[in-house]
CSV table of C-alpha atoms in Angstrom, one decimal:
chain,number,residue,atom,x,y,z
A,457,MET,CA,22.1,-15.9,22.0
A,458,GLY,CA,18.5,-14.8,22.0
A,459,GLU,CA,16.0,-15.0,19.1
A,460,SER,CA,16.9,-13.2,16.0
A,461,TRP,CA,15.2,-9.9,15.0
A,462,PHE,CA,13.5,-11.5,12.0
A,463,HIS,CA,12.0,-14.3,14.1
A,464,ARG,CA,10.8,-11.8,16.8
A,465,GLU,CA,9.4,-9.3,14.2
A,466,PHE,CA,7.8,-11.7,11.7
A,467,LEU,CA,7.6,-15.3,12.9
A,468,VAL,CA,5.9,-15.1,16.3
A,469,PRO,CA,2.4,-16.6,15.6
A,470,LYS,CA,0.4,-13.5,16.5
A,471,ARG,CA,2.6,-11.3,14.4
A,472,LEU,CA,2.7,-13.8,11.6
A,473,ALA,CA,-1.1,-13.8,11.3
A,474,PHE,CA,-1.1,-10.0,11.4
A,475,ASN,CA,1.6,-9.8,8.7
A,476,VAL,CA,-0.1,-12.3,6.4
A,477,PHE,CA,-3.4,-10.3,6.7
A,478,PHE,CA,-1.8,-6.8,6.6
A,479,TYR,CA,0.5,-7.4,3.6
A,480,GLY,CA,-2.0,-9.7,1.9
A,481,SER,CA,-4.6,-7.0,2.0
A,482,HIS,CA,-2.1,-4.5,0.5
A,483,LEU,CA,-1.3,-6.8,-2.3
A,484,ALA,CA,-5.0,-7.5,-2.9
A,485,LEU,CA,-5.8,-3.8,-3.0
A,486,PHE,CA,-2.8,-3.2,-5.4
A,487,ALA,CA,-4.0,-6.0,-7.7
A,488,TYR,CA,-7.6,-4.6,-7.6
A,489,GLY,CA,-6.3,-1.0,-8.4
A,490,TRP,CA,-4.2,-2.4,-11.3
A,491,TYR,CA,-7.1,-4.5,-12.7
A,492,SER,CA,-9.7,-1.7,-12.4
A,493,GLN,CA,-7.4,0.8,-14.1
A,494,GLU,CA,-6.5,-1.7,-16.9
A,495,THR,CA,-10.1,-2.8,-17.6
A,496,ASN,CA,-11.9,0.6,-17.4
A,497,GLN,CA,-12.8,1.7,-20.9
A,498,ASN,CA,-13.4,5.3,-19.8
A,499,LEU,CA,-9.7,5.6,-19.0
A,500,SER,CA,-8.5,4.1,-22.3
A,501,GLY,CA,-6.4,7.2,-23.1
A,502,LEU,CA,-4.4,6.7,-19.9
A,503,ASN,CA,-4.2,3.0,-20.4
A,504,SER,CA,-2.1,3.6,-23.5
A,505,LEU,CA,0.8,4.3,-21.1
A,506,LYS,CA,0.4,0.7,-19.9
A,507,PHE,CA,2.2,-0.5,-16.8
A,508,SER,CA,3.2,2.8,-15.2
A,509,VAL,CA,-0.4,4.0,-14.9
A,510,TRP,CA,-1.6,0.6,-13.6
A,511,ILE,CA,1.1,0.5,-11.0
A,512,SER,CA,0.5,4.1,-9.9
A,513,ARG,CA,-3.3,3.3,-9.5
A,514,GLY,CA,-2.6,0.2,-7.5
A,515,ALA,CA,0.0,1.9,-5.3
A,516,GLY,CA,-2.3,4.9,-4.8
A,517,LEU,CA,-5.0,2.6,-3.5
A,518,ALA,CA,-2.7,0.9,-1.1
A,519,LEU,CA,-1.5,4.4,0.1
A,520,ALA,CA,-5.1,5.4,0.7
A,521,TYR,CA,-5.7,2.3,2.8
A,522,ASP,CA,-2.6,3.0,4.8
A,523,GLY,CA,-3.7,6.6,5.3
A,524,GLY,CA,-6.8,5.3,7.1
A,525,LEU,CA,-4.9,2.6,9.0
A,526,ILE,CA,-2.3,5.0,10.5
A,527,LEU,CA,-5.0,6.7,12.6
A,528,ILE,CA,-6.2,3.5,14.3
A,529,PRO,CA,-3.5,3.5,17.0
A,530,MET,CA,-4.6,6.9,18.1
A,531,LEU,CA,-8.3,5.9,18.6
A,532,ARG,CA,-8.1,4.7,22.1
A,533,ASN,CA,-11.9,4.0,22.4
A,534,PHE,CA,-11.9,2.1,19.2
A,535,ILE,CA,-9.0,-0.1,20.5
A,536,ARG,CA,-10.8,-0.6,23.8
A,537,VAL,CA,-13.7,-2.1,21.9
A,538,LEU,CA,-11.5,-4.0,19.3
A,539,ARG,CA,-9.1,-5.6,21.7
A,540,PRO,CA,-11.3,-8.4,23.1
A,541,ARG,CA,-12.7,-9.4,19.7
A,542,LEU,CA,-9.6,-9.4,17.5
A,543,THR,CA,-6.7,-9.9,19.8
A,544,TRP,CA,-5.6,-12.9,17.8
A,545,LEU,CA,-5.2,-10.8,14.6
A,546,PHE,CA,-4.7,-7.2,15.6
A,547,PRO,CA,-1.9,-6.2,17.9
A,548,ALA,CA,-4.0,-3.8,19.9
A,549,ASP,CA,-1.6,-3.6,22.9
A,550,GLU,CA,1.3,-2.8,20.5
A,551,ASN,CA,0.0,0.4,19.1
A,552,ILE,CA,3.5,1.9,18.5
A,553,TRP,CA,4.6,-1.3,16.7
A,554,PHE,CA,1.5,-1.2,14.5
A,555,HIS,CA,1.9,2.5,13.8
A,556,ARG,CA,5.5,1.8,12.7
A,557,GLN,CA,4.4,-1.1,10.4
A,558,VAL,CA,1.9,1.2,8.7
A,559,ALA,CA,4.5,3.9,8.3
A,560,TYR,CA,6.9,1.5,6.7
A,561,SER,CA,4.2,0.4,4.3
A,562,MET,CA,3.4,4.0,3.5
A,563,ALA,CA,7.0,4.7,2.7
A,564,PHE,CA,7.2,1.7,0.4
A,565,TRP,CA,4.0,2.5,-1.5
A,566,SER,CA,4.9,6.2,-1.7
A,567,VAL,CA,8.1,5.3,-3.5
A,568,VAL,CA,6.3,2.9,-5.8
A,569,HIS,CA,3.6,5.4,-6.6
A,570,THR,CA,5.9,8.3,-7.1
A,571,THR,CA,8.3,6.3,-9.3
A,572,ALA,CA,5.3,5.1,-11.4
A,573,HIS,CA,4.3,8.8,-11.9
A,574,TYR,CA,7.8,9.7,-13.0
A,575,VAL,CA,7.6,6.9,-15.6
A,576,ASN,CA,4.2,8.3,-16.6
A,577,PHE,CA,5.8,11.7,-17.3
A,578,ILE,CA,8.6,10.1,-19.3
A,579,ASN,CA,6.1,8.0,-21.3
A,580,VAL,CA,3.9,11.1,-22.0
A,581,GLU,CA,6.9,13.0,-23.3
A,582,LEU,CA,8.0,10.1,-25.5
A,583,THR,CA,4.5,9.9,-26.9
A,584,ARG,CA,4.4,13.6,-27.6
A,585,ALA,CA,7.8,13.5,-29.2
A,586,SER,CA,6.8,10.8,-31.6
A,587,ARG,CA,3.7,12.9,-32.7
A,588,PRO,CA,5.0,16.3,-33.9
A,589,GLU,CA,1.5,17.7,-34.2
A,590,CYS,CA,1.2,17.5,-30.4
A,591,ILE,CA,4.2,19.7,-29.8
A,592,ILE,CA,3.5,23.4,-29.3
A,593,GLN,CA,5.8,25.6,-31.2
């Protein structure tokens, strides 16, 4: 038997370093988006909805990051310059694999972001229903 899919995809040293950096940067951006939304006094009205707004802000920031990253495999001149310097971290010769990793990440954060917005809509309606003066008749 050959090596397993999990070992080949995640535990090869070069890919392990990439995955730690890639997913770590996503989690750091998510945490920053959550924290900045939660602590911004200008958005105190939105913050009354609590977790769903914070999650949607963090996931939206991670999605924006992915939107920029998905273009990198198509920038051949950029890869030509980047390859010698960051070959230990960035899989420059595996542009299709990198593109696929970013697409998987985009799919995950899209589901998180959209679900958080649906919860926002539910929370807004529950808030309006508990305050009859907000309901238009």
